[in-house]
Short mmCIF file of C-alpha atoms in Angstrom, two decimals:
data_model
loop_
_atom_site.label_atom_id
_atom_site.label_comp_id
_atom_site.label_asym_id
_atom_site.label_seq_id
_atom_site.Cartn_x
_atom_site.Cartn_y
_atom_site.Cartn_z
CA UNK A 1 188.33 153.54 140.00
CA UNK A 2 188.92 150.18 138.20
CA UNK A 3 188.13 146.94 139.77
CA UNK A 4 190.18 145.16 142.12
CA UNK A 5 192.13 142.44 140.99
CA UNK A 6 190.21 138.96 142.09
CA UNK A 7 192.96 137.16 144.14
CA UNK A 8 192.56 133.52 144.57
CA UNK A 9 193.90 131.29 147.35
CA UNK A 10 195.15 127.84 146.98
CA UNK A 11 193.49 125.23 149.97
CA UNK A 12 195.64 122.35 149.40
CA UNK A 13 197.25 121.45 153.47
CA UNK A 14 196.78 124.95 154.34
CA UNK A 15 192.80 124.21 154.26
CA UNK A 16 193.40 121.13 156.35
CA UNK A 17 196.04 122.93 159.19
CA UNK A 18 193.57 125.60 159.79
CA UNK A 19 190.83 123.25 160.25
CA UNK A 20 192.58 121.24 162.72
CA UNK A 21 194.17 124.59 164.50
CA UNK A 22 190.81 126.09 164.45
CA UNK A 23 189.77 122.43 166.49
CA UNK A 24 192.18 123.21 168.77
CA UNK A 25 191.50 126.50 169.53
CA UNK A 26 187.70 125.98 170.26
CA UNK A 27 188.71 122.69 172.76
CA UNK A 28 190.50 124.80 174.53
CA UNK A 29 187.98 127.46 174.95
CA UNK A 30 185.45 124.75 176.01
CA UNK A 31 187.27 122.96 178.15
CA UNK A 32 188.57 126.83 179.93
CA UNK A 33 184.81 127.58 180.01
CA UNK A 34 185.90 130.53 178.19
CA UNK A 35 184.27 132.94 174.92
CA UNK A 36 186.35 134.37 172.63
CA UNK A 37 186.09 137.82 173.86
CA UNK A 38 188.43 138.90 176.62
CA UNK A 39 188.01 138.64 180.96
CA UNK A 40 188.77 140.17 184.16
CA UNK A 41 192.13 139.87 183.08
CA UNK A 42 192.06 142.98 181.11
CA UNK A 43 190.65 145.04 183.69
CA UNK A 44 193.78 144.36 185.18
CA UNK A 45 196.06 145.83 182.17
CA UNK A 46 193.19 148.42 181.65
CA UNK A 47 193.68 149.52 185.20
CA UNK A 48 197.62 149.32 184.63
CA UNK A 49 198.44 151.10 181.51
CA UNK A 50 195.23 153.41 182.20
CA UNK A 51 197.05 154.52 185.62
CA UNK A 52 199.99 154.65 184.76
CA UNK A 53 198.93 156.92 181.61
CA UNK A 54 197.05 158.84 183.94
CA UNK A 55 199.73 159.26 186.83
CA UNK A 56 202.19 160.69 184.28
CA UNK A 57 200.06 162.90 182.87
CA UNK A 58 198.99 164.30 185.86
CA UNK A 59 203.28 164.60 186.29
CA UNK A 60 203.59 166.78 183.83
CA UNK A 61 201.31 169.12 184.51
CA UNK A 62 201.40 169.39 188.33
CA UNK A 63 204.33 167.90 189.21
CA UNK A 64 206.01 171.24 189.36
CA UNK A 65 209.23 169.70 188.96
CA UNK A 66 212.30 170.99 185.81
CA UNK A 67 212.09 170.58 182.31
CA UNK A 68 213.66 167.51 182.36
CA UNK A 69 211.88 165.60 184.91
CA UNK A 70 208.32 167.03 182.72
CA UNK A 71 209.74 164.87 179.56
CA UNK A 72 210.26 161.85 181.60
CA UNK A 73 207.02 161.80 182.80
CA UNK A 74 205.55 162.88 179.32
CA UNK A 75 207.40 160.01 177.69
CA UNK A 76 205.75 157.68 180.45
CA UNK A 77 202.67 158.81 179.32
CA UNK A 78 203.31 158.61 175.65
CA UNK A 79 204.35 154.36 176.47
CA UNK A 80 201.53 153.96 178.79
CA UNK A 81 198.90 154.98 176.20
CA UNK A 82 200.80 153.07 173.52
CA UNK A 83 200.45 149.70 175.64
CA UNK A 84 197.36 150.84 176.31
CA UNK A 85 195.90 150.96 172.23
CA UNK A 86 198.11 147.71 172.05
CA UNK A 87 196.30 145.56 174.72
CA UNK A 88 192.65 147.17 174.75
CA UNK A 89 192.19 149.13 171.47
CA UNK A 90 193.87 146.36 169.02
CA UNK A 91 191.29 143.95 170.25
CA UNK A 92 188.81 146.29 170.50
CA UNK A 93 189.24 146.90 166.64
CA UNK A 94 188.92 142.92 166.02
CA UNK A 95 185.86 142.93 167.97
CA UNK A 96 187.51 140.50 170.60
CA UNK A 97 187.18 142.88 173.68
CA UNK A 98 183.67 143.12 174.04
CA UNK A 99 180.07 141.98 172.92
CA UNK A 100 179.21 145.13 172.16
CA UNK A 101 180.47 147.01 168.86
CA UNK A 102 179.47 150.19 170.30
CA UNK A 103 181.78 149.26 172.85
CA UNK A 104 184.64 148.14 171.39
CA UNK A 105 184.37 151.23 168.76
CA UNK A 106 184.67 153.56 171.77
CA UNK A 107 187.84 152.14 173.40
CA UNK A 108 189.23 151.74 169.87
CA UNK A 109 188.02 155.45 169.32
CA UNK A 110 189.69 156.34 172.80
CA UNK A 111 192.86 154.48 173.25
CA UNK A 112 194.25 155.74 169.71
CA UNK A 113 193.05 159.37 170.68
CA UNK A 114 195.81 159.41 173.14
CA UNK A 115 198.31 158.49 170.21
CA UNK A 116 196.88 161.32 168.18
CA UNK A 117 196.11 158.48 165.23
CA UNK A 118 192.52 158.02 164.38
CA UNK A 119 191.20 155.10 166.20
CA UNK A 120 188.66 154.06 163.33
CA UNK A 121 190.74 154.82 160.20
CA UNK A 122 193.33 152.41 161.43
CA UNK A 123 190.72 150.18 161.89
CA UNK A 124 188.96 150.34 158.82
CA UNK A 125 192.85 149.76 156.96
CA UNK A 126 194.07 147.20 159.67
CA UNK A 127 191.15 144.66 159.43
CA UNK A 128 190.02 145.18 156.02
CA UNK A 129 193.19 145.54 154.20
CA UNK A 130 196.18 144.32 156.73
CA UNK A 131 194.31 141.23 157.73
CA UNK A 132 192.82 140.14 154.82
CA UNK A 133 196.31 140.08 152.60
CA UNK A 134 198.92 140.65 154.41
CA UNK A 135 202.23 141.02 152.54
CA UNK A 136 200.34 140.92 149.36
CA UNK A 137 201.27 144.11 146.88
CA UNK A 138 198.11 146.37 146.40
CA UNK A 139 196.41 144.62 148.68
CA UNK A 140 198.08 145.48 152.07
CA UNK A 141 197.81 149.12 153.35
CA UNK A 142 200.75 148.33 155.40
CA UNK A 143 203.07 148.50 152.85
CA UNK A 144 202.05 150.46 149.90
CA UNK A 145 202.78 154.24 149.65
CA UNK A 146 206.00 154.23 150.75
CA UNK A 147 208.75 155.52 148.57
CA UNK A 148 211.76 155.94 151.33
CA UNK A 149 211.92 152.48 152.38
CA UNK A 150 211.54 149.20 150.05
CA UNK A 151 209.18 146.86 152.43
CA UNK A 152 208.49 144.34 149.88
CA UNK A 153 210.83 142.66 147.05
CA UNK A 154 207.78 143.55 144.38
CA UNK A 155 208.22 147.61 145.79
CA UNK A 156 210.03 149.62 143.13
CA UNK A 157 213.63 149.95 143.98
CA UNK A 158 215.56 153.39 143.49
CA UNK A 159 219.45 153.59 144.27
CA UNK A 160 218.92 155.29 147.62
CA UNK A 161 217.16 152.30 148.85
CA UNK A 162 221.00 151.04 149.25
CA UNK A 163 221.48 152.95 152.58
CA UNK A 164 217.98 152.49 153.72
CA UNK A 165 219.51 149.86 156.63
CA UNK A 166 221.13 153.15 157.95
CA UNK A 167 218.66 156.27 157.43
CA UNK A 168 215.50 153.61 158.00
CA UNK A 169 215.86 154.20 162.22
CA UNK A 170 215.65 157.51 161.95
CA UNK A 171 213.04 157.99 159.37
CA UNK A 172 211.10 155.38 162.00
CA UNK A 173 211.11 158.56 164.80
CA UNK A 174 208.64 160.45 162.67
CA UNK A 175 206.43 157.25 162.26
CA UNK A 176 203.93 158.93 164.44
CA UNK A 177 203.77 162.83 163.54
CA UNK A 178 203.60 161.40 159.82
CA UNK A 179 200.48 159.38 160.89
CA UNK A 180 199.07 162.18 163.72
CA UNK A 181 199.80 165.55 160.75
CA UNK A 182 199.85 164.03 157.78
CA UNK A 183 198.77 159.90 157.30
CA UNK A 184 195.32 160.07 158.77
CA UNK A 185 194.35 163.32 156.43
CA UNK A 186 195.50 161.10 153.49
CA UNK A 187 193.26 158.24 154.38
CA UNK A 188 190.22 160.10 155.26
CA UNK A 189 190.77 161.61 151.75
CA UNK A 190 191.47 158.74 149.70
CA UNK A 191 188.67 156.74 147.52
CA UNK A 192 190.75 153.85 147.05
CA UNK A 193 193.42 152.09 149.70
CA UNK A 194 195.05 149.21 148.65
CA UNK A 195 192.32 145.99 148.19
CA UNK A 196 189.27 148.94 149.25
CA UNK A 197 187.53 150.80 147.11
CA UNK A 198 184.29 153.56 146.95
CA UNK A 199 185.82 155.06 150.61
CA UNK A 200 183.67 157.07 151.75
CA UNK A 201 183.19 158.82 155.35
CA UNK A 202 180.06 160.15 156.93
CA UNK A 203 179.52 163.66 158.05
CA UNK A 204 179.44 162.32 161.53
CA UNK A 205 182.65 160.14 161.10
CA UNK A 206 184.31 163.42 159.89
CA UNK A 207 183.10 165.47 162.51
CA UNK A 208 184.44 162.51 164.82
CA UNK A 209 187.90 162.62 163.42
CA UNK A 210 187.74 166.84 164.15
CA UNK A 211 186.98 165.57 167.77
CA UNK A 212 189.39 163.03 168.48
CA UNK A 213 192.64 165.31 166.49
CA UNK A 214 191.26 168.45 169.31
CA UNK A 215 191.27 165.89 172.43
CA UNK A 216 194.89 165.03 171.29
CA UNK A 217 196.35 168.30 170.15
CA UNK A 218 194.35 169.62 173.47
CA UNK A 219 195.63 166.94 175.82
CA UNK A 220 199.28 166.84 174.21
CA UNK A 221 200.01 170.86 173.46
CA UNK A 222 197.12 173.00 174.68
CA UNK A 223 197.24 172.36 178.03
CA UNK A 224 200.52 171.68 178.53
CA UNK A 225 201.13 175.48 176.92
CA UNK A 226 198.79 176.58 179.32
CA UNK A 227 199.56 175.40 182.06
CA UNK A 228 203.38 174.85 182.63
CA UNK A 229 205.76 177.69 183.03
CA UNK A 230 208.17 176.75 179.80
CA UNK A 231 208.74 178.03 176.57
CA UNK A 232 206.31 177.02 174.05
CA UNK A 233 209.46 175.95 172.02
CA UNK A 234 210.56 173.62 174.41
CA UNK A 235 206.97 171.99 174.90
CA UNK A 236 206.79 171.40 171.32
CA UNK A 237 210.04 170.17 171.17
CA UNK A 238 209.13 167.43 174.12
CA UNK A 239 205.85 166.52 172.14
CA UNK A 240 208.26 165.76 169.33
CA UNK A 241 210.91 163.99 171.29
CA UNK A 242 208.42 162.23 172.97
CA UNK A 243 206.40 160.94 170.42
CA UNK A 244 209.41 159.84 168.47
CA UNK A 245 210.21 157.81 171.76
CA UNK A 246 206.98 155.98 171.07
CA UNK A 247 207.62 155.69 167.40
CA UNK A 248 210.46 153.67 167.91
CA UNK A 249 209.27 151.68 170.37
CA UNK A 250 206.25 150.82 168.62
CA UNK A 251 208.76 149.78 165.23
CA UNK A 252 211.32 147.79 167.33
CA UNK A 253 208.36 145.76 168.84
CA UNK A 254 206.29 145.36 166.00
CA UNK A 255 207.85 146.16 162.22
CA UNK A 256 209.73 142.79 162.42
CA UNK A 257 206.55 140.71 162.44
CA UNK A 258 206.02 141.04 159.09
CA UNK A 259 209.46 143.13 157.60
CA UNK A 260 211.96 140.31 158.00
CA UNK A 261 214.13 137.58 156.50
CA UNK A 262 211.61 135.41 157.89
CA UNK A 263 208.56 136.32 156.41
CA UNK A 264 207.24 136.08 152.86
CA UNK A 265 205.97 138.01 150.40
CA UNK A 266 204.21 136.09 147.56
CA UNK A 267 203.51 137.74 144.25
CA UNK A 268 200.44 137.76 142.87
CA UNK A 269 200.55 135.82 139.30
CA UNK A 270 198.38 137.20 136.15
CA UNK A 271 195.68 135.64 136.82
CA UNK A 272 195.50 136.52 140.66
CA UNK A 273 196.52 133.59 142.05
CA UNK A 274 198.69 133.13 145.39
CA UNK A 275 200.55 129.79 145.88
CA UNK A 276 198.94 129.30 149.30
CA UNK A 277 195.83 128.63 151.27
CA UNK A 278 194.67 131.15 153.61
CA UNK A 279 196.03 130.39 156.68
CA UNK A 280 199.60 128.98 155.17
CA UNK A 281 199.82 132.38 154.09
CA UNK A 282 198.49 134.30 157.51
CA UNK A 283 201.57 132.18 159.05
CA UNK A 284 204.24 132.41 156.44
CA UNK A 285 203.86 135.92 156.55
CA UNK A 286 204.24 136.53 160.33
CA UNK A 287 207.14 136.11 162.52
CA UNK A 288 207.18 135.37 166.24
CA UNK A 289 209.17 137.03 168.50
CA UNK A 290 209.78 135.64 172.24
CA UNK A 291 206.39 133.61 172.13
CA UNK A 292 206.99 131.73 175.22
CA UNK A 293 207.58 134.71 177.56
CA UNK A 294 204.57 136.12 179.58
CA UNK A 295 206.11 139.14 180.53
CA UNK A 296 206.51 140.43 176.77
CA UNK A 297 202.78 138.68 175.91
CA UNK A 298 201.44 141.24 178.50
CA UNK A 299 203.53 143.72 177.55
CA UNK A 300 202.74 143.72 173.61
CA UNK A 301 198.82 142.26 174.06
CA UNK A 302 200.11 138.87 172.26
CA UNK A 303 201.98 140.81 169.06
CA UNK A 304 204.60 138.24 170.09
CA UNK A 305 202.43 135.71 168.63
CA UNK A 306 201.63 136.89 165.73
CA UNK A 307 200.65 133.81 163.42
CA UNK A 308 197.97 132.87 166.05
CA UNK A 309 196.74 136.40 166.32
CA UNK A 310 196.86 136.42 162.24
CA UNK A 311 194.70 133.30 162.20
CA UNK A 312 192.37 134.25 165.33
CA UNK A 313 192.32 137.80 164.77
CA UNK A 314 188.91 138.14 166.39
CA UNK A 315 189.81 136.28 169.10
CA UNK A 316 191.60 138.00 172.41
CA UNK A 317 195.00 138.02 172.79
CA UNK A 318 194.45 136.87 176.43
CA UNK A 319 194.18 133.24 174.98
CA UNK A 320 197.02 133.32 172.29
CA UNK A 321 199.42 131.82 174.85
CA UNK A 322 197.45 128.74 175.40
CA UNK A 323 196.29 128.51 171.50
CA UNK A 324 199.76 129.39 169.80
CA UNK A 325 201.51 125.76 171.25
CA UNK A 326 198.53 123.80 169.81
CA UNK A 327 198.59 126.21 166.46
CA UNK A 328 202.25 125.16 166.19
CA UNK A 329 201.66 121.37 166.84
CA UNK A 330 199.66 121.43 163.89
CA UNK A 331 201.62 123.46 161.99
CA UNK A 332 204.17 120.77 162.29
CA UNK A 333 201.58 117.80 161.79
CA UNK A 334 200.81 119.58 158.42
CA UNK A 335 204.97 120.29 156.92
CA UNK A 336 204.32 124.09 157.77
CA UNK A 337 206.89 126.11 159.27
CA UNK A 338 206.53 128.80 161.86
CA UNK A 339 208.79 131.86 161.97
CA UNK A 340 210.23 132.78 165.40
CA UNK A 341 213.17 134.24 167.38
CA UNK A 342 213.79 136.87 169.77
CA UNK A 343 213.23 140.55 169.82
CA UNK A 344 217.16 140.70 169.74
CA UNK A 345 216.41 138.50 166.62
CA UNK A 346 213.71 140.40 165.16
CA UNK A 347 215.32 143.58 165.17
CA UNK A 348 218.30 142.15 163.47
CA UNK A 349 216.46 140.40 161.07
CA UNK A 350 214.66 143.68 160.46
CA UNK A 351 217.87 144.75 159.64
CA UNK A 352 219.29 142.18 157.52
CA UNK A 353 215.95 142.35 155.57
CA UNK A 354 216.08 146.25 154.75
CA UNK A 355 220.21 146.09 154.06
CA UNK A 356 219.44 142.87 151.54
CA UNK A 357 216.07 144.70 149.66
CA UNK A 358 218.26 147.81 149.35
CA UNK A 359 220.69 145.93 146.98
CA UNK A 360 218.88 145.91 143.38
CA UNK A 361 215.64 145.39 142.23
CA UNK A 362 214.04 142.26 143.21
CA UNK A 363 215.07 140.10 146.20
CA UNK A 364 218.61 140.21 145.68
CA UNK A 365 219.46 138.39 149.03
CA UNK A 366 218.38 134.85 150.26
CA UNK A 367 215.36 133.17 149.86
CA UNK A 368 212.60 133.76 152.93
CA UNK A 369 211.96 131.32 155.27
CA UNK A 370 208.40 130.81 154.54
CA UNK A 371 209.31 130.84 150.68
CA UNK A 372 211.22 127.45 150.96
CA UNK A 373 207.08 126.17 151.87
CA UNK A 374 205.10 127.05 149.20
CA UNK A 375 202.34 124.56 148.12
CA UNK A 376 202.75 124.43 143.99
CA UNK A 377 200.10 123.29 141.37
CA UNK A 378 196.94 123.89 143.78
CA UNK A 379 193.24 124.27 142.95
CA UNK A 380 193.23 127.95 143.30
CA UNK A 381 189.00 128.29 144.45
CA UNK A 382 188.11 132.01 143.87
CA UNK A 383 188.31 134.56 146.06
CA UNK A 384 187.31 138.44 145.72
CA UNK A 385 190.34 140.54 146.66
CA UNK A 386 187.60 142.82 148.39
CA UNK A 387 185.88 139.83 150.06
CA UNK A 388 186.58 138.76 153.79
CA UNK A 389 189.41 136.19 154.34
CA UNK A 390 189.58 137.36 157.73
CA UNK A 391 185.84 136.42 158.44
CA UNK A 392 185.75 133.26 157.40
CA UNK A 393 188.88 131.89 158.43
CA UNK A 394 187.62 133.40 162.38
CA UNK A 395 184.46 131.14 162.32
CA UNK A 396 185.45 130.10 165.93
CA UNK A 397 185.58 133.65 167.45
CA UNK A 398 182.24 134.31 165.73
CA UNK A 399 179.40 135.20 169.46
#
């Protein structure tokens, strides 16, 4: 494969708001007596989701109760185990839950299992590609390969894109069977991803993804087909609806923090430059959503605050609602602005953002928020497009 393009980052303010924000954060952490990994707290939503996960399950199976009643509880369980990957496996995969890598590898490993999506392929394409450019074409896993709907104003645009606001929801159901049948054989096939290149996989990290697809397939169809008294066409057809359930769920909560009028999308210039310094671009490429609430922070493991989880990634979420006011403070200090709204908001913006990039080629609609901020005619410092943005810019959440 040819070499990744070198992208470069400006500094400029951006270099200056992070350090300050990154001051921030660790004052707060030593004044709360607290490390960057997570507390009791998330026993609490372990032993929540977990049960609740578990309880469900156990529904379906013994419950003994109509076909109807059986999805309900299998959609319950297909929710639970979705907040469950949220909270525990997402920082698990940042290395935020625990000391121990072993550790946070198994409940990364586990937590996805139960979503039938390989726990350390998404991973391996959330923290070295997502994190380290997000938004960026070619170097974002998140939104390259994707022919059906136009994520990015530098994607290739084909005349059906023009009714993408209206076939987009429903092509969202199948969000997760694409990744459980078909995504996750792609990626552990694939020598190059995005910014990654040379991909390879161990014998024992192929024999682990054999593993984890039989727990799911077991947990989800084989014992379900075994054990309840219903056609198998009417299981299958629950594991569909219900995993579509969780598919949309999973986009209304979470494809607006990056897909929206809101959030940028900065192209790449010849020689590999990108108008911004590291964090300015972590932050104009997220959007907020309800960042004040508690209820939704526990809910969605902090994914409502999503430019202090993109500049802290390897911290725990269970601190993003003390950090994000003191990230935002200096946001402000420093001219930069901050994406947020409501889920309400979001979604509509979602919207907005699909129906205007379905137009024409381009960005035929108004300029992004986070556009109207660029920093112009910056020392652009070099910066490998297969290096780690993510690690340096987390120096704070470093043991």
């Amino acid at each position: 494969m040819p070499e990744p393009q070198k992208i470069r980052f400006a500094e400029g303010s951006g270099g200056a708001f992070y350090k300050e924000a990154k001051q921030a954060a660790e004052s707060y952490l030593a004044a709360a007596g607290r490390s960057r990994f997570a507390d009791a707290r998330m026993i609490a939503k372990g032993l929540i989701f977990g049960g609740l996960a578990a309880a469900a399950y156990a529904g379906v199976l013994w419950s003994g109760l109509p076909g109807p009643a059986l999805f309900g509880f299998a959609a319950v369980f297909q929710l639970a185990a979705f907040f469950l990957a949220v909270n525990l496996g997402h920082d698990a995969a940042h290395d935020a839950l625990f000391r121990s890598q072993r550790l946070n590898r198994f409940v990364v490993n586990a937590t996805f299992t139960l979503l039938g999506v390989d726990g350390r392929l998404w991973a391996l394409r959330h923290r070295k590609s997502h994190h380290v450019f997000p938004n960026v074409l070619g170097c974002d896993a998140d939104i390259d390969d994707n022919t059906f709907v136009r994520l990015s104003p530098h994607h290739r645009w084909r005349p059906y894109h023009r009714l993408q606001h209206l076939y987009a929801p429903l092509l969202y159901m199948l969000v997760g069977l694409h990744s459980i049948l078909v995504l996750d054989v792609v990626y552990l096939r694939k020598k190059s991803l995005a910014n990654m290149r040379n991909l390879t996989h161990s014998r024992s990290e192929i024999a682990g993804f054999v593993f984890r697809k039989a727990v799911y397939f077991t947990l989800c169809l084989g014992l379900p087909l075994a054990l309840l008294p219903l056609p198998a066409w009417q299981i299958a057809l629950g594991w569909i609806g219900v995993t579509a359930i969780m598919s949309l769920t999973f986009m209304a909560l979470l494809v607006g923090t990056h897909f929206a009028e809101e959030s940028a999308f900065p192209a790449v210039a010849a020689d590999g430059s990108i108008p911004r310094g590291w964090a300015e671009h972590a932050v104009a490429t997220a959007v907020d959503w309800n960042p004040e609430s508690r209820f939704v922070h526990f809910l969605t493991g902090g994914f409502n605050t999503h430019a202090t989880h993109h500049l802290f990634p390897n911290l725990s979420h269970l601190h993003y609602r003390a950090i994000d006011p003191l990230m935002k403070a200096a946001a402000q200090r420093h001219g930069i602005a901050v994406a947020a709204t409501t889920l309400g908001g979001l979604v509509l913006s979602h919207w907005r953002f699909l129906r205007r990039l379905g137009q024409g080629p381009g960005d035929p609609g108004r300029v992004p928020l986070g556009e109207r901020h660029r920093l112009e005619n910056q020392d652009l410092p070099q910066q490998a497009s297969g290096g780690q943005p993510e690690q340096s810019a987390s120096a704070l959440t470093q043991p």
